[in-house]
Amino acid sequence: MAKKPGFQVVLYYVTPPSAEQLQGIWNFVLGKYVNEDRKAEDIDFSVEEDESLGGGFILKCGNEVYNWSTRGRLGQFNEKLQQIRRNVGADEDVISILRTTTEEFRLAARFRRSGYVVSAGDGIARVKGLERAEYGEILIFASGVKGMVQDIRRDDCGVILFGRDTEIRVWDEVARTGLRAGVPVGDALLGRVLNALGEPIDGDGEFEAEGYRPIESPAPSITARQPVDTPLETGILSIDSMFPIGRGQRELIIGDRQTGKTSIAIDTIINQKGKGVKCVYVAIGQKASTIAQLVNTLEKNGAMDYTVVISSTASDPAPLQFIAPYSGTAIAEFFMNKGEDVLIVYDDLSKHAVAYRALSLLLERSPGREAYPGDVFYLHSRLLERSARLSEEKGGGSITALPIIETQAGDVSAYIPTNVISITDGQIYLESDLFFLGFRPAVNVGLSVSRVGGAAQTKAMKKAAGSVRIDLAQYREMEVFTQFSSDLDDATKNQLRHGRLLMEMLKQPIGHPRSMVDQVMMLTAVNSGVIDSLPLEMVREFMDGYLKKVHEEEQTIVHDIELLGTLNDDEKYFLVQKAQTMLQEFMSIKE
Ligand code: ATP
Ligand code: MG
C-alpha cells in the first residue's frame, strides 16, 4: 500500500521556541490533528525562522493557520517602546510618545478584529465573528466593498452594502475600521455632482476636500439656536406672500406625482443667486436622466456655482439611497458651521422611506404600519432636526430644509406624509386639480401653512400681502357655492372677480422668479382692488408694463422696499394711484 502523504505542520518563529514551548505546541498539534485516520508519525513537523512576525509564533497545520504572532502594528508598537527605552534621558518627550504609541496601538488592535461573511444578497450581508462592532460602523470586505453595520444580534450582525453584493462571497474576510460613515466636505464641492458617499460622478475628476464629516451627527441643541428672522426668498409669489419661509425653517413640499414639486425647489435654488445662500440638492431614487436634466437647468441659470448635487438614483443600491440625505446634510452642516446660510432640498423623502423599508425588511426587522419599521419616524426626525438657525456665538449660520413628499391620490393622512408634516414647520400643498386647470404653481391655499416664516417676512411684504390668503380662501369657497346660481348680487360678483384676478396673478411659469420688490408692487396693486376690471388674459402684460414703469420712475420706492424692507402709507397710496392711471391708459390702448 502506498504511503499516505505526510501532514505538514510548520512553526514560524523569530526567537527560537524554548523546549517547553515546543513541547506545548506539539501537544496542541497532537490533540487537534491525531485521529483515527492520522497517527502521530504521519505528521511532518518542522520549524522555520521568519523575521517579519515581529514576535511570537505562527503555526501552519495543513491549510489551517494559528496566528500567535505580534506581526504588524503591534510589532511596531513594541519596536517603538524599545526605542523609547533606549532614548530615555534624550530630548524626546517620553510621555507624549507613549501616549501616541498606545493610541496607535489601540487603533491597530481595532483593525485587527475581523470576521467573516455568512451570507450576502439583496444589498445585505450577514457577518459573524466581529468583536465589538458598533452600530453604524464601516466595515471593509475582502473584495474592497464597504458596508455599514445596521443590525447587531447575539451572534452576527447585518451589514448594508455600499457596493455590489455579487462581489462578496461566503467566508470572505471582513475587517472593522472603527470609523463612522462620512463624506468629504469643502468649498471645492460646489458645482459638483456626487454620489451618496461623496464621490464625484460628473466626470470632472477628483476635488480637494477640506475635511471629512460623519454623515450622522446630533442636531444643534436649543441653546445653540436662535429664532428664525431672515427671509429665504423663493421668488415664487404665491409662496413668498402667503407662506413665507425663513432661514433655518423646514418647509415641506407635498403633493401627488407631477404637480410641480421639484420645480418649486429648483426655482428656489435658482432664486438664491447673488443672495449668498449655498444650496444642496439631494436626489433620492430618481431617474439618472431626470437628475442630468435638472443639473443642466441649474447650470444654464448659473446656479451650479453655489450648489452641490447629491445623487442616488433609482438604480443605486437601497443603502446608498438610505444614506444620501444624511450625506447631503453633513455637507450643508459644513457650510452652516462656517457661518453661512444653506438651503437643502430632499427630493424626495417618500422614496427615502421606501428604501429604508426595503433594508429593514431584508434585515428581518418586524414591519409595522404600511410595512415600515417602527423607527421610521426617527429616520426623518433626526434628519430634519439638523436644520437650524445657529446662535451668533456659533457663527449664525443656518440650514433651511425643503423636504419633498409624494402623496398618492392626494392622501395626506398616509403614514409617511403625516410623520413628515408633524416634523416640519409647515407645508406647501400642491394639488393636481389646480395643476391641470393651469394654475401653476398649484398651491392649495387652504391646506398650506408656514408656522414660523411670518416672523421673517419684511414689513413691506406683510403690508402688501395683507389679506391675500383669506381673500383667496373665501373666493375658492364662494366659487363652489355660486357655480349653479345665475343671479348674483354685485358684492358677490365683485368678490369673485377679485378672486379670479388674484388666482391669475399667482400663476408663474418655471424659471421666472420674481424679486421681492416686484412681488410687493404687484400685491399692492391687486389688493387695492383698483385693477379688478382688468380682463384675465391681460393680467401678465399689464403687470409687466406696470412693474417696468415703477422701476423706471419711482426709484425711492424701489429703494425703500429693496434695502429697508419698508413701504409707508404714502408710498402704498402712490403705487395704487399709479396702477389705476396705468389701467386707464392700458385699456384705452386696447380699445
Ligand atoms: P414628480 O412626481 O415626477 O417628481 P414633480 O411633482 O416634481 O413630479 P415637476 O417635475 O416639478 O413635478 O413638474 C412636472 C411638470 O410640470 C414639468 O413638466 C414641469 O415643467 C411642469 N411645471 C411645473 N411647474 C410649472 C409651472 N409653474 N408652470 C408651468 N409648468 C410647470
Ligand atoms: Mg419631482
Short mmCIF file of N, CA and C and ligand atoms in Angstrom, two decimals, residues 256-263 406 435 440-441 508-510, ligand 1:
data_model
loop_
_atom_site.label_atom_id
_atom_site.label_comp_id
_atom_site.label_asym_id
_atom_site.label_seq_id
_atom_site.Cartn_x
_atom_site.Cartn_y
_atom_site.Cartn_z
N ASP A 256 -49.18 65.19 -5.10
CA ASP A 256 -49.14 63.98 -5.93
C ASP A 256 -47.99 64.04 -6.92
N ARG A 257 -47.84 62.99 -7.68
CA ARG A 257 -46.78 62.98 -8.69
C ARG A 257 -47.10 64.00 -9.79
N GLN A 258 -46.06 64.58 -10.34
CA GLN A 258 -46.20 65.55 -11.43
C GLN A 258 -47.11 66.73 -11.08
N THR A 259 -46.86 67.33 -9.95
CA THR A 259 -47.64 68.52 -9.61
C THR A 259 -46.73 69.73 -9.44
N GLY A 260 -45.46 69.57 -9.85
CA GLY A 260 -44.55 70.72 -9.80
C GLY A 260 -43.76 70.85 -8.51
N LYS A 261 -43.59 69.74 -7.78
CA LYS A 261 -42.85 69.81 -6.50
C LYS A 261 -41.38 70.16 -6.74
N THR A 262 -40.75 69.38 -7.63
CA THR A 262 -39.34 69.62 -7.90
C THR A 262 -39.13 71.02 -8.47
N SER A 263 -40.06 71.45 -9.33
CA SER A 263 -39.91 72.77 -9.95
C SER A 263 -39.84 73.88 -8.91
N GLU A 406 -44.14 62.77 -1.79
CA GLU A 406 -45.13 62.50 -2.84
C GLU A 406 -46.31 61.76 -2.21
N PHE A 435 -53.39 72.10 -10.76
CA PHE A 435 -52.33 71.98 -11.74
C PHE A 435 -52.91 71.77 -13.14
N ARG A 440 -50.58 77.18 -12.08
CA ARG A 440 -49.27 76.67 -11.69
C ARG A 440 -48.38 77.80 -11.23
N PRO A 441 -47.66 77.64 -10.15
CA PRO A 441 -47.61 76.54 -9.18
C PRO A 441 -48.98 76.31 -8.52
N GLN A 508 -47.37 81.48 -12.30
CA GLN A 508 -45.98 81.85 -12.55
C GLN A 508 -45.28 80.69 -13.25
N PRO A 509 -44.75 80.95 -14.43
CA PRO A 509 -44.07 79.86 -15.13
C PRO A 509 -42.76 79.49 -14.43
N ILE A 510 -42.24 78.27 -14.72
CA ILE A 510 -40.98 77.89 -14.07
C ILE A 510 -39.83 78.70 -14.65
P1 ATP B 1 -42.53 64.01 -9.95
O1 ATP B 1 -43.64 63.50 -9.10
O2 ATP B 1 -42.37 63.28 -11.20
O3 ATP B 1 -41.26 64.23 -9.19
P2 ATP B 1 -42.96 66.80 -9.62
O4 ATP B 1 -44.12 66.90 -8.71
O5 ATP B 1 -41.61 67.01 -9.05
O6 ATP B 1 -43.02 65.45 -10.41
P3 ATP B 1 -42.17 68.59 -11.67
O7 ATP B 1 -41.24 67.63 -12.26
O8 ATP B 1 -41.62 69.74 -10.92
O9 ATP B 1 -43.22 67.84 -10.78
O10 ATP B 1 -43.15 69.21 -12.75
C1 ATP B 1 -43.96 68.42 -13.55
C2 ATP B 1 -44.21 69.10 -14.85
O11 ATP B 1 -44.94 70.30 -14.65
C3 ATP B 1 -42.92 69.50 -15.56
O12 ATP B 1 -43.03 69.16 -16.90
C4 ATP B 1 -42.86 70.99 -15.37
O13 ATP B 1 -42.25 71.60 -16.48
C5 ATP B 1 -44.29 71.39 -15.24
N1 ATP B 1 -44.42 72.55 -14.34
C6 ATP B 1 -44.09 72.59 -13.05
N2 ATP B 1 -44.29 73.80 -12.52
C7 ATP B 1 -44.78 74.57 -13.51
C8 ATP B 1 -45.18 75.95 -13.61
N3 ATP B 1 -45.14 76.78 -12.58
N4 ATP B 1 -45.61 76.39 -14.80
C9 ATP B 1 -45.66 75.58 -15.86
N5 ATP B 1 -45.29 74.28 -15.84
C10 ATP B 1 -44.86 73.77 -14.70
#
